[in-house]
Structure formats: structure tokens, C-alpha cells
């Protein structure tokens, strides 16, 4: 990974980093059934009609990582505050702030998607790792928007024992997903042509979605 960061030009990878543009790649590789439905894509905050949105939804900016707002109940939010935050994000260059070349040149936009959830509560984020077409294992994120923790699993879904305060110790083990083989197959298709890549997936109620 360190060698790739130092010697590979990451700027051409911006098409895969742009949360909206990458949807075309996902659609071509594995089909639209694995895409999270899109409520709207917006160039400006004032284009968003709050009244037309569902009661719950997820807001993302297309040119960044982690600039998301989870809305569980729009009746309980300050839309004025959210608009101010979104305007700040749209005015900022994620590449200039963090120095990650794959974010250079991405058009700042706002995406709104349905808020996905699981029976266990907040959505788990399955991150699968691939190197030259080989599955290496995964880590599962819990509580991304509250007490963020994670677990790490090998290819046989055995947990890695590692001393890390962010690894969950106070929650039950994450069982092997029934559709793990399908998740790996999806990851293999999406990782084609990359020497090393992480593929992020959601698995709410047994349905697999590619995470933009």
C-alpha cells in the first residue's frame, strides 16, 4: 500500500472516488440492483425541496469522505443548520484539505439517498479487501455515526485478535453473512484492474448494496 501511494498516480481514480460518477461503473460491472436508490443529485443547496423528501434520508457530498448527514426524522432537524453545513462543504476542496490526489477535480455536489437500516439498529458497513483478484478478508464497521467501532475477519470469517480500542468488545460477534459468497463475487467484479482495493457494501435485511 505504501509503495502504491508513493509511485502510482491516483488522480485518474477520481472517477471511482466521485460518489455520483462511480454509480455508472457499478452499474456496468454488477448491475443496477446493487445500487442504493437515488432520491436526488443537486449542484446547490437551494435546489433541495425539503417538503418533497421522505421522513428519513441520508445526505452525502460527492467530492469527499465522511461529509455525510444522517436524517432519521426530518421533523426533528434544523434544516437551516444543515443547509449552512452543506454550503460550507460545497465550498471546500477535499483534496486541498487532505492531500489525497484521487479527490482532485471532483465536482462538489449533494446526493440524497434513502436511509437504510438493519434490525440490529444502525447500519453495518462491510469493507472487503482484494489484492490482484484475491479476497483477503474484511472488516465490519459498527455505529458509524455514534460510537464507531469495528471487527476484523479473515477469509474464513474468523475474527482477528488485535489490541485496538476501536475493535468491538462489548457487542456480540458479527455472524458470517449468509450472502458472503455473493458479496465476495461482487467485490471481485468491482476490483478488476486494481492491484489493491477495498470494496464497501451494505447488507440490510439480507439485501446487498454497493456503498458509494
PDB file of N, CA and C in Angstrom, residues 53-135:
ATOM      1  N   UNK A  53     -38.929  15.532   0.296  1.00  0.00           N
ATOM      2  CA  UNK A  53     -38.098  14.421   0.747  1.00  0.00           C
ATOM      3  C   UNK A  53     -38.872  13.524   1.704  1.00  0.00           C
ATOM      4  N   UNK A  54     -38.488  12.249   1.787  1.00  0.00           N
ATOM      5  CA  UNK A  54     -39.136  11.352   2.761  1.00  0.00           C
ATOM      6  C   UNK A  54     -38.787  11.766   4.189  1.00  0.00           C
ATOM      7  N   UNK A  55     -39.418  11.127   5.163  1.00  0.00           N
ATOM      8  CA  UNK A  55     -39.188  11.489   6.565  1.00  0.00           C
ATOM      9  C   UNK A  55     -37.753  11.217   7.005  1.00  0.00           C
ATOM     10  N   UNK A  56     -37.120  10.193   6.424  1.00  0.00           N
ATOM     11  CA  UNK A  56     -35.733   9.875   6.761  1.00  0.00           C
ATOM     12  C   UNK A  56     -34.920   9.740   5.480  1.00  0.00           C
ATOM     13  N   UNK A  57     -33.654  10.129   5.539  1.00  0.00           N
ATOM     14  CA  UNK A  57     -32.795  10.066   4.353  1.00  0.00           C
ATOM     15  C   UNK A  57     -31.345  10.295   4.759  1.00  0.00           C
ATOM     16  N   UNK A  58     -30.446  10.043   3.826  1.00  0.00           N
ATOM     17  CA  UNK A  58     -29.013  10.257   4.022  1.00  0.00           C
ATOM     18  C   UNK A  58     -28.534  11.298   3.025  1.00  0.00           C
ATOM     19  N   UNK A  59     -27.788  12.289   3.522  1.00  0.00           N
ATOM     20  CA  UNK A  59     -27.207  13.324   2.673  1.00  0.00           C
ATOM     21  C   UNK A  59     -25.704  13.078   2.574  1.00  0.00           C
ATOM     22  N   UNK A  60     -25.166  13.124   1.350  1.00  0.00           N
ATOM     23  CA  UNK A  60     -23.731  12.957   1.135  1.00  0.00           C
ATOM     24  C   UNK A  60     -23.239  14.034   0.171  1.00  0.00           C
ATOM     25  N   UNK A  61     -21.990  14.441   0.333  1.00  0.00           N
ATOM     26  CA  UNK A  61     -21.361  15.245  -0.706  1.00  0.00           C
ATOM     27  C   UNK A  61     -20.530  14.312  -1.577  1.00  0.00           C
ATOM     28  N   UNK A  62     -20.514  14.582  -2.878  1.00  0.00           N
ATOM     29  CA  UNK A  62     -19.914  13.648  -3.834  1.00  0.00           C
ATOM     30  C   UNK A  62     -18.399  13.727  -3.887  1.00  0.00           C
ATOM     31  N   UNK A  63     -17.802  14.796  -3.361  1.00  0.00           N
ATOM     32  CA  UNK A  63     -16.372  15.058  -3.555  1.00  0.00           C
ATOM     33  C   UNK A  63     -15.550  14.836  -2.291  1.00  0.00           C
ATOM     34  N   UNK A  64     -16.086  14.052  -1.350  1.00  0.00           N
ATOM     35  CA  UNK A  64     -15.439  13.973  -0.042  1.00  0.00           C
ATOM     36  C   UNK A  64     -15.590  12.589   0.562  1.00  0.00           C
ATOM     37  N   UNK A  65     -15.002  12.431   1.728  1.00  0.00           N
ATOM     38  CA  UNK A  65     -15.175  11.228   2.537  1.00  0.00           C
ATOM     39  C   UNK A  65     -15.608  11.655   3.929  1.00  0.00           C
ATOM     40  N   UNK A  66     -16.723  11.115   4.394  1.00  0.00           N
ATOM     41  CA  UNK A  66     -17.184  11.406   5.741  1.00  0.00           C
ATOM     42  C   UNK A  66     -18.038  12.639   5.884  1.00  0.00           C
ATOM     43  N   UNK A  67     -18.247  13.379   4.800  1.00  0.00           N
ATOM     44  CA  UNK A  67     -19.103  14.565   4.865  1.00  0.00           C
ATOM     45  C   UNK A  67     -20.534  14.140   4.576  1.00  0.00           C
ATOM     46  N   UNK A  68     -21.137  13.512   5.547  1.00  0.00           N
ATOM     47  CA  UNK A  68     -22.479  12.953   5.431  1.00  0.00           C
ATOM     48  C   UNK A  68     -23.349  13.453   6.578  1.00  0.00           C
ATOM     49  N   UNK A  69     -24.642  13.504   6.336  1.00  0.00           N
ATOM     50  CA  UNK A  69     -25.599  13.856   7.383  1.00  0.00           C
ATOM     51  C   UNK A  69     -26.717  12.818   7.370  1.00  0.00           C
ATOM     52  N   UNK A  70     -26.908  12.159   8.503  1.00  0.00           N
ATOM     53  CA  UNK A  70     -27.936  11.131   8.643  1.00  0.00           C
ATOM     54  C   UNK A  70     -29.180  11.767   9.246  1.00  0.00           C
ATOM     55  N   UNK A  71     -30.277  11.726   8.516  1.00  0.00           N
ATOM     56  CA  UNK A  71     -31.534  12.318   8.981  1.00  0.00           C
ATOM     57  C   UNK A  71     -32.513  11.185   9.277  1.00  0.00           C
ATOM     58  N   UNK A  72     -32.748  10.919  10.559  1.00  0.00           N
ATOM     59  CA  UNK A  72     -33.668   9.854  10.952  1.00  0.00           C
ATOM     60  C   UNK A  72     -35.113  10.326  10.968  1.00  0.00           C
ATOM     61  N   UNK A  73     -35.310  11.621  11.217  1.00  0.00           N
ATOM     62  CA  UNK A  73     -36.659  12.197  11.259  1.00  0.00           C
ATOM     63  C   UNK A  73     -36.544  13.674  10.901  1.00  0.00           C
ATOM     64  N   UNK A  74     -36.988  14.029   9.714  1.00  0.00           N
ATOM     65  CA  UNK A  74     -36.784  15.411   9.260  1.00  0.00           C
ATOM     66  C   UNK A  74     -37.596  16.415  10.081  1.00  0.00           C
ATOM     67  N   UNK A  75     -38.601  15.941  10.805  1.00  0.00           N
ATOM     68  CA  UNK A  75     -39.377  16.851  11.650  1.00  0.00           C
ATOM     69  C   UNK A  75     -38.578  17.320  12.858  1.00  0.00           C
ATOM     70  N   UNK A  76     -37.453  16.646  13.133  1.00  0.00           N
ATOM     71  CA  UNK A  76     -36.675  16.966  14.326  1.00  0.00           C
ATOM     72  C   UNK A  76     -35.335  17.624  14.010  1.00  0.00           C
ATOM     73  N   UNK A  77     -35.135  18.055  12.769  1.00  0.00           N
ATOM     74  CA  UNK A  77     -33.855  18.644  12.380  1.00  0.00           C
ATOM     75  C   UNK A  77     -33.974  20.157  12.224  1.00  0.00           C
ATOM     76  N   UNK A  78     -32.836  20.808  12.225  1.00  0.00           N
ATOM     77  CA  UNK A  78     -32.763  22.221  11.855  1.00  0.00           C
ATOM     78  C   UNK A  78     -32.278  22.285  10.413  1.00  0.00           C
ATOM     79  N   UNK A  79     -33.201  22.459   9.487  1.00  0.00           N
ATOM     80  CA  UNK A  79     -32.829  22.492   8.073  1.00  0.00           C
ATOM     81  C   UNK A  79     -31.919  23.683   7.788  1.00  0.00           C
ATOM     82  N   UNK A  80     -32.113  24.769   8.497  1.00  0.00           N
ATOM     83  CA  UNK A  80     -31.259  25.942   8.318  1.00  0.00           C
ATOM     84  C   UNK A  80     -29.803  25.598   8.642  1.00  0.00           C
ATOM     85  N   UNK A  81     -29.586  24.880   9.743  1.00  0.00           N
ATOM     86  CA  UNK A  81     -28.223  24.497  10.131  1.00  0.00           C
ATOM     87  C   UNK A  81     -27.618  23.519   9.134  1.00  0.00           C
ATOM     88  N   UNK A  82     -28.423  22.577   8.662  1.00  0.00           N
ATOM     89  CA  UNK A  82     -27.930  21.609   7.689  1.00  0.00           C
ATOM     90  C   UNK A  82     -27.543  22.307   6.391  1.00  0.00           C
ATOM     91  N   UNK A  83     -28.345  23.246   5.937  1.00  0.00           N
ATOM     92  CA  UNK A  83     -28.018  23.986   4.716  1.00  0.00           C
ATOM     93  C   UNK A  83     -26.707  24.751   4.868  1.00  0.00           C
ATOM     94  N   UNK A  84     -26.487  25.349   6.032  1.00  0.00           N
ATOM     95  CA  UNK A  84     -25.235  26.065   6.269  1.00  0.00           C
ATOM     96  C   UNK A  84     -24.044  25.112   6.201  1.00  0.00           C
ATOM     97  N   UNK A  85     -24.199  23.920   6.794  1.00  0.00           N
ATOM     98  CA  UNK A  85     -23.121  22.937   6.757  1.00  0.00           C
ATOM     99  C   UNK A  85     -22.850  22.478   5.331  1.00  0.00           C
ATOM    100  N   UNK A  86     -23.902  22.204   4.574  1.00  0.00           N
ATOM    101  CA  UNK A  86     -23.732  21.757   3.196  1.00  0.00           C
ATOM    102  C   UNK A  86     -23.066  22.831   2.341  1.00  0.00           C
ATOM    103  N   UNK A  87     -23.431  24.077   2.544  1.00  0.00           N
ATOM    104  CA  UNK A  87     -22.795  25.166   1.793  1.00  0.00           C
ATOM    105  C   UNK A  87     -21.304  25.237   2.099  1.00  0.00           C
ATOM    106  N   UNK A  88     -20.933  25.032   3.363  1.00  0.00           N
ATOM    107  CA  UNK A  88     -19.508  25.024   3.728  1.00  0.00           C
ATOM    108  C   UNK A  88     -18.791  23.896   3.014  1.00  0.00           C
ATOM    109  N   UNK A  89     -19.386  22.715   3.042  1.00  0.00           N
ATOM    110  CA  UNK A  89     -18.747  21.572   2.387  1.00  0.00           C
ATOM    111  C   UNK A  89     -18.595  21.792   0.886  1.00  0.00           C
ATOM    112  N   UNK A  90     -19.632  22.303   0.240  1.00  0.00           N
ATOM    113  CA  UNK A  90     -19.564  22.520  -1.205  1.00  0.00           C
ATOM    114  C   UNK A  90     -18.502  23.551  -1.574  1.00  0.00           C
ATOM    115  N   UNK A  91     -18.199  24.443  -0.667  1.00  0.00           N
ATOM    116  CA  UNK A  91     -17.214  25.491  -0.945  1.00  0.00           C
ATOM    117  C   UNK A  91     -15.782  25.033  -0.701  1.00  0.00           C
ATOM    118  N   UNK A  92     -15.606  23.836  -0.142  1.00  0.00           N
ATOM    119  CA  UNK A  92     -14.279  23.361   0.224  1.00  0.00           C
ATOM    120  C   UNK A  92     -13.792  22.286  -0.736  1.00  0.00           C
ATOM    121  N   UNK A  93     -12.483  22.270  -0.966  1.00  0.00           N
ATOM    122  CA  UNK A  93     -11.846  21.243  -1.798  1.00  0.00           C
ATOM    123  C   UNK A  93     -11.270  20.165  -0.880  1.00  0.00           C
ATOM    124  N   UNK A  94     -11.835  18.986  -0.949  1.00  0.00           N
ATOM    125  CA  UNK A  94     -11.390  17.902  -0.076  1.00  0.00           C
ATOM    126  C   UNK A  94      -9.931  17.547  -0.351  1.00  0.00           C
ATOM    127  N   UNK A  95      -9.526  17.614  -1.621  1.00  0.00           N
ATOM    128  CA  UNK A  95      -8.130  17.318  -1.971  1.00  0.00           C
ATOM    129  C   UNK A  95      -7.173  18.295  -1.300  1.00  0.00           C
ATOM    130  N   UNK A  96      -7.493  19.585  -1.348  1.00  0.00           N
ATOM    131  CA  UNK A  96      -6.611  20.582  -0.746  1.00  0.00           C
ATOM    132  C   UNK A  96      -6.551  20.435   0.769  1.00  0.00           C
ATOM    133  N   UNK A  97      -7.635  20.007   1.379  1.00  0.00           N
ATOM    134  CA  UNK A  97      -7.663  19.853   2.838  1.00  0.00           C
ATOM    135  C   UNK A  97      -6.910  18.612   3.298  1.00  0.00           C
ATOM    136  N   UNK A  98      -6.957  17.529   2.499  1.00  0.00           N
ATOM    137  CA  UNK A  98      -6.431  16.248   2.971  1.00  0.00           C
ATOM    138  C   UNK A  98      -5.303  15.684   2.107  1.00  0.00           C
ATOM    139  N   UNK A  99      -5.044  16.280   0.940  1.00  0.00           N
ATOM    140  CA  UNK A  99      -3.908  15.866   0.130  1.00  0.00           C
ATOM    141  C   UNK A  99      -4.052  14.527  -0.561  1.00  0.00           C
ATOM    142  N   UNK A 100      -5.278  14.021  -0.706  1.00  0.00           N
ATOM    143  CA  UNK A 100      -5.497  12.740  -1.381  1.00  0.00           C
ATOM    144  C   UNK A 100      -5.823  13.014  -2.851  1.00  0.00           C
ATOM    145  N   UNK A 101      -4.887  12.632  -3.746  1.00  0.00           N
ATOM    146  CA  UNK A 101      -4.968  13.038  -5.149  1.00  0.00           C
ATOM    147  C   UNK A 101      -6.203  12.509  -5.858  1.00  0.00           C
ATOM    148  N   UNK A 102      -6.755  11.391  -5.394  1.00  0.00           N
ATOM    149  CA  UNK A 102      -7.926  10.837  -6.074  1.00  0.00           C
ATOM    150  C   UNK A 102      -9.166  11.706  -5.880  1.00  0.00           C
ATOM    151  N   UNK A 103      -9.100  12.700  -4.986  1.00  0.00           N
ATOM    152  CA  UNK A 103     -10.226  13.623  -4.804  1.00  0.00           C
ATOM    153  C   UNK A 103     -10.069  14.898  -5.641  1.00  0.00           C
ATOM    154  N   UNK A 104      -8.948  15.026  -6.343  1.00  0.00           N
ATOM    155  CA  UNK A 104      -8.708  16.241  -7.117  1.00  0.00           C
ATOM    156  C   UNK A 104      -9.654  16.309  -8.318  1.00  0.00           C
ATOM    157  N   UNK A 105     -10.270  17.464  -8.515  1.00  0.00           N
ATOM    158  CA  UNK A 105     -11.081  17.701  -9.702  1.00  0.00           C
ATOM    159  C   UNK A 105     -12.505  17.187  -9.641  1.00  0.00           C
ATOM    160  N   UNK A 106     -12.929  16.605  -8.526  1.00  0.00           N
ATOM    161  CA  UNK A 106     -14.303  16.105  -8.427  1.00  0.00           C
ATOM    162  C   UNK A 106     -15.257  17.280  -8.232  1.00  0.00           C
ATOM    163  N   UNK A 107     -16.325  17.296  -8.993  1.00  0.00           N
ATOM    164  CA  UNK A 107     -17.313  18.367  -8.887  1.00  0.00           C
ATOM    165  C   UNK A 107     -18.083  18.234  -7.578  1.00  0.00           C
ATOM    166  N   UNK A 108     -18.110  19.278  -6.756  1.00  0.00           N
ATOM    167  CA  UNK A 108     -18.863  19.205  -5.495  1.00  0.00           C
ATOM    168  C   UNK A 108     -20.375  19.204  -5.759  1.00  0.00           C
ATOM    169  N   UNK A 109     -21.029  18.154  -5.312  1.00  0.00           N
ATOM    170  CA  UNK A 109     -22.479  18.053  -5.443  1.00  0.00           C
ATOM    171  C   UNK A 109     -23.044  17.394  -4.193  1.00  0.00           C
ATOM    172  N   UNK A 110     -24.351  17.441  -4.085  1.00  0.00           N
ATOM    173  CA  UNK A 110     -25.047  16.832  -2.952  1.00  0.00           C
ATOM    174  C   UNK A 110     -25.881  15.664  -3.463  1.00  0.00           C
ATOM    175  N   UNK A 111     -25.748  14.521  -2.820  1.00  0.00           N
ATOM    176  CA  UNK A 111     -26.576  13.352  -3.113  1.00  0.00           C
ATOM    177  C   UNK A 111     -27.488  13.079  -1.928  1.00  0.00           C
ATOM    178  N   UNK A 112     -28.713  12.702  -2.217  1.00  0.00           N
ATOM    179  CA  UNK A 112     -29.624  12.274  -1.154  1.00  0.00           C
ATOM    180  C   UNK A 112     -30.137  10.880  -1.494  1.00  0.00           C
ATOM    181  N   UNK A 113     -30.022   9.975  -0.525  1.00  0.00           N
ATOM    182  CA  UNK A 113     -30.434   8.586  -0.684  1.00  0.00           C
ATOM    183  C   UNK A 113     -31.391   8.209   0.443  1.00  0.00           C
ATOM    184  N   UNK A 114     -32.141   7.125   0.277  1.00  0.00           N
ATOM    185  CA  UNK A 114     -32.947   6.623   1.398  1.00  0.00           C
ATOM    186  C   UNK A 114     -32.047   6.243   2.571  1.00  0.00           C
ATOM    187  N   UNK A 115     -32.552   6.366   3.768  1.00  0.00           N
ATOM    188  CA  UNK A 115     -31.804   5.961   4.953  1.00  0.00           C
ATOM    189  C   UNK A 115     -32.002   4.467   5.158  1.00  0.00           C
ATOM    190  N   UNK A 116     -30.943   3.701   4.923  1.00  0.00           N
ATOM    191  CA  UNK A 116     -31.005   2.256   5.114  1.00  0.00           C
ATOM    192  C   UNK A 116     -30.809   1.932   6.587  1.00  0.00           C
ATOM    193  N   UNK A 117     -31.413   0.830   7.033  1.00  0.00           N
ATOM    194  CA  UNK A 117     -31.278   0.431   8.435  1.00  0.00           C
ATOM    195  C   UNK A 117     -31.320  -1.085   8.528  1.00  0.00           C
ATOM    196  N   UNK A 118     -30.926  -1.594   9.692  1.00  0.00           N
ATOM    197  CA  UNK A 118     -30.924  -3.028   9.946  1.00  0.00           C
ATOM    198  C   UNK A 118     -31.739  -3.321  11.193  1.00  0.00           C
ATOM    199  N   UNK A 119     -32.120  -4.582  11.332  1.00  0.00           N
ATOM    200  CA  UNK A 119     -32.867  -4.991  12.519  1.00  0.00           C
ATOM    201  C   UNK A 119     -32.053  -4.752  13.789  1.00  0.00           C
ATOM    202  N   UNK A 120     -30.698  -4.854  13.678  1.00  0.00           N
ATOM    203  CA  UNK A 120     -29.844  -4.685  14.852  1.00  0.00           C
ATOM    204  C   UNK A 120     -29.689  -3.217  15.234  1.00  0.00           C
ATOM    205  N   UNK A 121     -30.193  -2.308  14.433  1.00  0.00           N
ATOM    206  CA  UNK A 121     -30.019  -0.886  14.721  1.00  0.00           C
ATOM    207  C   UNK A 121     -29.318  -0.193  13.575  1.00  0.00           C
ATOM    208  N   UNK A 122     -28.308   0.601  13.930  1.00  0.00           N
ATOM    209  CA  UNK A 122     -27.589   1.370  12.916  1.00  0.00           C
ATOM    210  C   UNK A 122     -26.896   0.450  11.912  1.00  0.00           C
ATOM    211  N   UNK A 123     -26.851   0.897  10.674  1.00  0.00           N
ATOM    212  CA  UNK A 123     -26.360   0.086   9.563  1.00  0.00           C
ATOM    213  C   UNK A 123     -24.897  -0.315   9.745  1.00  0.00           C
ATOM    214  N   UNK A 124     -24.602  -1.578   9.483  1.00  0.00           N
ATOM    215  CA  UNK A 124     -23.222  -2.053   9.485  1.00  0.00           C
ATOM    216  C   UNK A 124     -22.616  -1.853   8.097  1.00  0.00           C
ATOM    217  N   UNK A 125     -21.329  -1.582   8.087  1.00  0.00           N
ATOM    218  CA  UNK A 125     -20.602  -1.306   6.850  1.00  0.00           C
ATOM    219  C   UNK A 125     -19.571  -2.416   6.658  1.00  0.00           C
ATOM    220  N   UNK A 126     -19.757  -3.237   5.612  1.00  0.00           N
ATOM    221  CA  UNK A 126     -18.858  -4.360   5.338  1.00  0.00           C
ATOM    222  C   UNK A 126     -17.804  -3.903   4.336  1.00  0.00           C
ATOM    223  N   UNK A 127     -16.529  -3.946   4.748  1.00  0.00           N
ATOM    224  CA  UNK A 127     -15.435  -3.490   3.898  1.00  0.00           C
ATOM    225  C   UNK A 127     -14.573  -4.696   3.544  1.00  0.00           C
ATOM    226  N   UNK A 128     -14.603  -5.083   2.270  1.00  0.00           N
ATOM    227  CA  UNK A 128     -13.898  -6.264   1.787  1.00  0.00           C
ATOM    228  C   UNK A 128     -12.632  -5.831   1.052  1.00  0.00           C
ATOM    229  N   UNK A 129     -11.530  -6.559   1.283  1.00  0.00           N
ATOM    230  CA  UNK A 129     -10.234  -6.195   0.716  1.00  0.00           C
ATOM    231  C   UNK A 129      -9.813  -7.206  -0.348  1.00  0.00           C
ATOM    232  N   UNK A 130      -9.263  -6.670  -1.454  1.00  0.00           N
ATOM    233  CA  UNK A 130      -8.852  -7.506  -2.581  1.00  0.00           C
ATOM    234  C   UNK A 130      -7.476  -7.063  -3.077  1.00  0.00           C
ATOM    235  N   UNK A 131      -6.646  -8.041  -3.420  1.00  0.00           N
ATOM    236  CA  UNK A 131      -5.321  -7.763  -3.975  1.00  0.00           C
ATOM    237  C   UNK A 131      -5.124  -8.626  -5.213  1.00  0.00           C
ATOM    238  N   UNK A 132      -5.017  -7.980  -6.375  1.00  0.00           N
ATOM    239  CA  UNK A 132      -4.808  -8.693  -7.641  1.00  0.00           C
ATOM    240  C   UNK A 132      -5.806  -9.836  -7.831  1.00  0.00           C
ATOM    241  N   UNK A 133      -7.068  -9.556  -7.585  1.00  0.00           N
ATOM    242  CA  UNK A 133      -8.119 -10.530  -7.817  1.00  0.00           C
ATOM    243  C   UNK A 133      -8.285 -11.568  -6.726  1.00  0.00           C
ATOM    244  N   UNK A 134      -7.663 -11.381  -5.582  1.00  0.00           N
ATOM    245  CA  UNK A 134      -7.765 -12.335  -4.479  1.00  0.00           C
ATOM    246  C   UNK A 134      -8.404 -11.659  -3.273  1.00  0.00           C
ATOM    247  N   UNK A 135      -9.376 -12.334  -2.677  1.00  0.00           N
ATOM    248  CA  UNK A 135     -10.045 -11.821  -1.480  1.00  0.00           C
ATOM    249  C   UNK A 135      -9.158 -12.039  -0.265  1.00  0.00           C
TER     250      UNK A 135
END
